[in-house]
Short mmCIF file of C-alpha atoms in Angstrom, two decimals:
data_model
loop_
_atom_site.label_atom_id
_atom_site.label_comp_id
_atom_site.label_asym_id
_atom_site.label_seq_id
_atom_site.Cartn_x
_atom_site.Cartn_y
_atom_site.Cartn_z
CA MET A 11 169.55 51.59 103.22
CA THR A 12 170.98 54.72 101.63
CA ARG A 13 169.93 57.91 103.27
CA VAL A 14 167.97 60.26 100.85
CA GLY A 15 169.60 63.47 100.41
CA ILE A 16 167.90 66.78 101.13
CA LYS A 17 168.35 70.08 99.46
CA ILE A 18 166.71 73.15 100.93
CA CYS A 19 166.74 75.77 98.13
CA GLY A 20 166.14 79.48 98.01
CA LEU A 21 167.65 80.25 101.31
CA SER A 22 168.60 83.87 102.23
CA THR A 23 168.70 84.30 105.95
CA ILE A 24 170.77 82.76 108.82
CA PRO A 25 167.79 81.20 110.68
CA ALA A 26 166.66 79.40 107.61
CA ILE A 27 170.24 78.13 107.00
CA ASP A 28 170.40 76.97 110.57
CA ALA A 29 167.22 75.15 110.35
CA ALA A 30 168.21 73.33 107.14
CA VAL A 31 171.54 72.24 108.70
CA LYS A 32 169.89 71.23 112.00
CA GLY A 33 167.24 69.21 110.07
CA GLY A 34 170.03 67.35 108.28
CA ALA A 35 170.03 68.85 104.84
CA SER A 36 172.85 67.55 102.62
CA HIS A 37 172.73 70.60 100.33
CA VAL A 38 171.62 74.19 100.74
CA GLY A 39 170.80 76.35 97.59
CA PHE A 40 171.11 80.07 97.02
CA MET A 41 169.08 81.59 94.13
CA HIS A 42 171.15 84.17 92.19
CA PHE A 43 168.56 85.44 89.71
CA PRO A 44 167.10 89.02 90.10
CA LYS A 45 163.62 88.09 88.94
CA SER A 46 163.15 85.59 91.77
CA PRO A 47 161.82 86.49 95.20
CA ARG A 48 164.57 84.37 96.60
CA HIS A 49 167.46 86.27 94.95
CA VAL A 50 170.43 86.82 96.96
CA SER A 51 173.21 89.27 95.80
CA ALA A 52 176.80 88.06 95.43
CA GLY A 53 177.61 90.15 98.55
CA THR A 54 174.82 88.55 100.61
CA LEU A 55 175.84 85.18 99.24
CA ALA A 56 179.43 85.60 100.50
CA GLU A 57 178.06 86.36 104.08
CA VAL A 58 175.43 83.60 104.33
CA ALA A 59 177.55 80.87 102.83
CA GLN A 60 180.00 81.19 105.65
CA ARG A 61 177.26 80.06 107.97
CA VAL A 62 177.11 76.71 106.27
CA PRO A 63 179.23 73.92 107.81
CA ALA A 64 181.65 71.96 105.76
CA HIS A 65 179.69 68.77 105.59
CA VAL A 66 176.75 70.60 103.78
CA LYS A 67 177.26 71.39 100.15
CA ARG A 68 176.61 74.98 98.96
CA VAL A 69 174.65 75.31 95.63
CA ALA A 70 174.24 78.46 93.55
CA VAL A 71 171.23 78.37 91.36
CA LEU A 72 171.71 80.37 88.13
CA VAL A 73 169.64 80.89 85.02
CA ASP A 74 171.43 81.05 81.63
CA PRO A 75 174.54 82.66 83.31
CA ASP A 76 177.38 84.32 81.21
CA ASP A 77 180.88 83.88 82.28
CA PRO A 78 181.14 87.21 84.15
CA LEU A 79 178.24 86.24 86.27
CA VAL A 80 179.73 82.86 86.99
CA ASP A 81 182.90 84.54 87.98
CA SER A 82 181.16 86.88 90.39
CA VAL A 83 179.56 84.06 92.16
CA ILE A 84 182.79 82.14 92.45
CA ALA A 85 184.47 85.36 93.81
CA ALA A 86 181.89 85.58 96.47
CA GLY A 87 183.29 82.38 97.96
CA GLY A 88 182.03 79.13 99.33
CA ILE A 89 179.98 77.65 96.26
CA GLN A 90 180.60 74.09 95.52
CA VAL A 91 177.88 73.34 92.94
CA PHE A 92 176.30 75.27 90.06
CA GLN A 93 172.68 74.45 89.46
CA LEU A 94 171.61 75.49 85.90
CA HIS A 95 167.91 76.40 85.78
CA GLY A 96 167.62 77.85 82.27
CA LYS A 97 167.98 76.62 78.63
CA GLU A 98 171.70 75.76 78.95
CA SER A 99 172.84 73.23 76.43
CA PRO A 100 174.94 70.13 77.19
CA THR A 101 177.91 72.03 75.65
CA ARG A 102 177.38 75.01 77.96
CA ALA A 103 177.12 72.77 81.12
CA ALA A 104 180.28 71.02 80.06
CA GLN A 105 182.09 74.36 79.41
CA LEU A 106 181.06 75.48 82.97
CA ARG A 107 182.09 72.26 84.48
CA GLN A 108 185.46 72.42 82.95
CA ARG A 109 185.91 76.22 83.44
CA THR A 110 185.20 76.28 87.09
CA GLY A 111 186.17 72.87 88.21
CA LEU A 112 183.02 72.68 90.17
CA GLU A 113 180.11 70.23 90.18
CA VAL A 114 177.32 71.24 87.65
CA TRP A 115 173.64 70.15 88.09
CA LYS A 116 171.09 70.64 85.19
CA VAL A 117 167.54 71.26 85.90
CA MET A 118 165.36 69.40 83.51
CA SER A 119 161.70 70.72 83.25
CA ILE A 120 159.32 67.73 83.10
CA LYS A 121 155.80 67.26 81.76
CA THR A 122 156.12 64.11 79.55
CA ALA A 123 158.35 61.08 79.27
CA ALA A 124 160.07 62.78 76.33
CA ASP A 125 161.08 65.50 78.67
CA LEU A 126 162.78 62.97 80.97
CA ASN A 127 164.56 61.31 78.12
CA ALA A 128 166.08 64.59 77.06
CA GLY A 129 168.32 64.38 80.11
CA GLY A 130 170.44 61.79 78.40
CA ALA A 131 172.00 64.48 76.33
CA TYR A 132 173.73 65.70 79.48
CA ALA A 133 175.64 62.51 80.14
CA GLY A 134 179.26 63.51 80.45
CA ALA A 135 178.41 67.20 80.39
CA ALA A 136 176.81 67.50 83.90
CA ASP A 137 177.22 65.67 87.19
CA MET A 138 173.60 65.46 88.02
CA LEU A 139 170.09 66.14 86.74
CA LEU A 140 167.37 67.64 88.79
CA TYR A 141 163.75 66.86 87.56
CA ASP A 142 161.40 69.72 88.09
CA ALA A 143 157.84 70.56 86.97
CA LYS A 144 157.71 72.38 83.74
CA THR A 145 156.29 75.99 84.35
CA PRO A 146 153.64 77.39 82.07
CA ASP A 147 154.59 79.15 78.91
CA GLY A 148 155.51 82.78 79.55
CA ALA A 149 155.96 82.22 83.19
CA ALA A 150 158.40 84.82 84.90
CA LEU A 151 160.29 82.18 86.83
CA PRO A 152 161.72 78.76 85.54
CA GLY A 153 160.83 77.23 88.85
CA GLY A 154 159.97 77.69 92.46
CA MET A 155 156.35 77.85 91.82
CA GLY A 156 155.17 74.93 93.84
CA MET A 157 154.10 72.85 90.81
CA ARG A 158 154.66 69.14 90.64
CA PHE A 159 154.72 66.74 87.67
CA ASP A 160 153.36 63.21 87.21
CA TRP A 161 155.90 61.21 89.46
CA SER A 162 154.74 57.94 87.96
CA LEU A 163 156.84 58.95 84.79
CA LEU A 164 159.90 58.09 86.81
CA SER A 165 158.60 54.58 87.49
CA GLY A 166 160.95 52.34 85.53
CA HIS A 167 162.89 55.29 84.09
CA ARG A 168 166.65 54.88 84.09
CA PRO A 169 168.34 58.30 84.24
CA ALA A 170 171.56 58.66 82.36
CA LEU A 171 173.05 60.61 85.38
CA PRO A 172 172.69 60.74 89.14
CA TRP A 173 169.55 62.70 89.78
CA GLY A 174 167.15 64.41 92.23
CA LEU A 175 163.41 65.31 92.37
CA ALA A 176 162.01 68.89 92.66
CA GLY A 177 158.73 70.56 92.08
CA GLY A 178 155.78 70.94 94.48
CA LEU A 179 157.23 68.89 97.25
CA ASP A 180 156.44 69.62 100.98
CA ALA A 181 156.30 67.71 104.28
CA ALA A 182 152.99 66.21 103.54
CA ASN A 183 153.89 64.64 100.16
CA VAL A 184 157.61 63.98 100.22
CA ALA A 185 157.32 60.55 101.61
CA GLU A 186 154.94 59.53 98.88
CA ALA A 187 157.23 61.20 96.21
CA ILE A 188 160.11 59.13 97.35
CA ARG A 189 158.09 55.90 97.42
CA ILE A 190 156.87 56.40 93.82
CA THR A 191 159.89 57.61 92.44
CA GLY A 192 162.85 56.16 94.53
CA ALA A 193 164.38 59.56 94.48
CA PRO A 194 167.98 59.65 95.95
CA LEU A 195 167.66 63.38 96.64
CA VAL A 196 164.67 65.74 97.13
CA ASP A 197 164.82 69.57 96.69
CA VAL A 198 162.31 71.90 98.12
CA SER A 199 161.79 75.66 98.02
CA SER A 200 158.28 76.96 98.11
CA GLY A 201 157.19 73.98 100.00
CA VAL A 202 158.86 75.24 103.09
CA GLU A 203 157.79 78.90 102.86
CA SER A 204 155.06 80.94 104.53
CA ALA A 205 155.11 83.45 101.62
CA PRO A 206 157.19 83.55 98.30
CA GLY A 207 160.84 84.03 99.35
CA VAL A 208 160.11 83.78 103.07
CA LYS A 209 161.38 80.52 104.52
CA ASP A 210 159.52 79.00 107.60
CA VAL A 211 161.88 77.23 109.89
CA ASP A 212 159.16 74.98 111.25
CA LYS A 213 158.32 73.90 107.75
CA ILE A 214 161.88 73.26 107.05
CA ALA A 215 162.22 71.05 110.28
CA ALA A 216 159.01 69.09 109.24
CA PHE A 217 160.13 68.49 105.67
CA CYS A 218 163.61 67.24 106.82
CA LYS A 219 161.82 64.91 109.48
CA ALA A 220 159.51 63.46 106.88
CA VAL A 221 162.41 62.63 104.52
CA SER A 222 164.53 61.13 107.41
CA GLN A 223 161.64 58.71 108.25
CA CYS A 224 161.67 57.26 104.76
#
């Protein structure tokens, strides 16, 4: 049986990174978006990314980034994946992939089956799709709000790309989410926090343990 990948996102401290690595995370995510309570500067990113061992992939989460922003994140060092969490088009995703030579993930905001099907446009442009819950109109943040979508939408769906599941996951429901969707990777942020942007090492450990038992 293939092991389910785990991405702990929105990390900003050494204890939280260590907890994610100890728990068996395959990916760790760093939010580079000033409006987010999980934002880390390029300087902090350079420091904390060094803590991540080579077998764990380091992901930078960006929202509609321009080229100078992308360059500043690359210059900070250590990033292997760009996760695009805005309204980036397939053309833009492909440009970034070609320009940086790095893996590109595109977050798809899901509420209906049509939202899922829209991911097909990114075939050949991105390396992976991450299905997250669609936030309310006018929300200040594109994600990380602890919302989930109807997981049964993924039953029988055949994604055009490798994919992962995000949105409202925590230690209590992740096993059910994996059972319903067959997700090969799960991504958590607010579900392992004690307050917005404050990671809880015990919750990280519990989440990783729950996934490992699936």
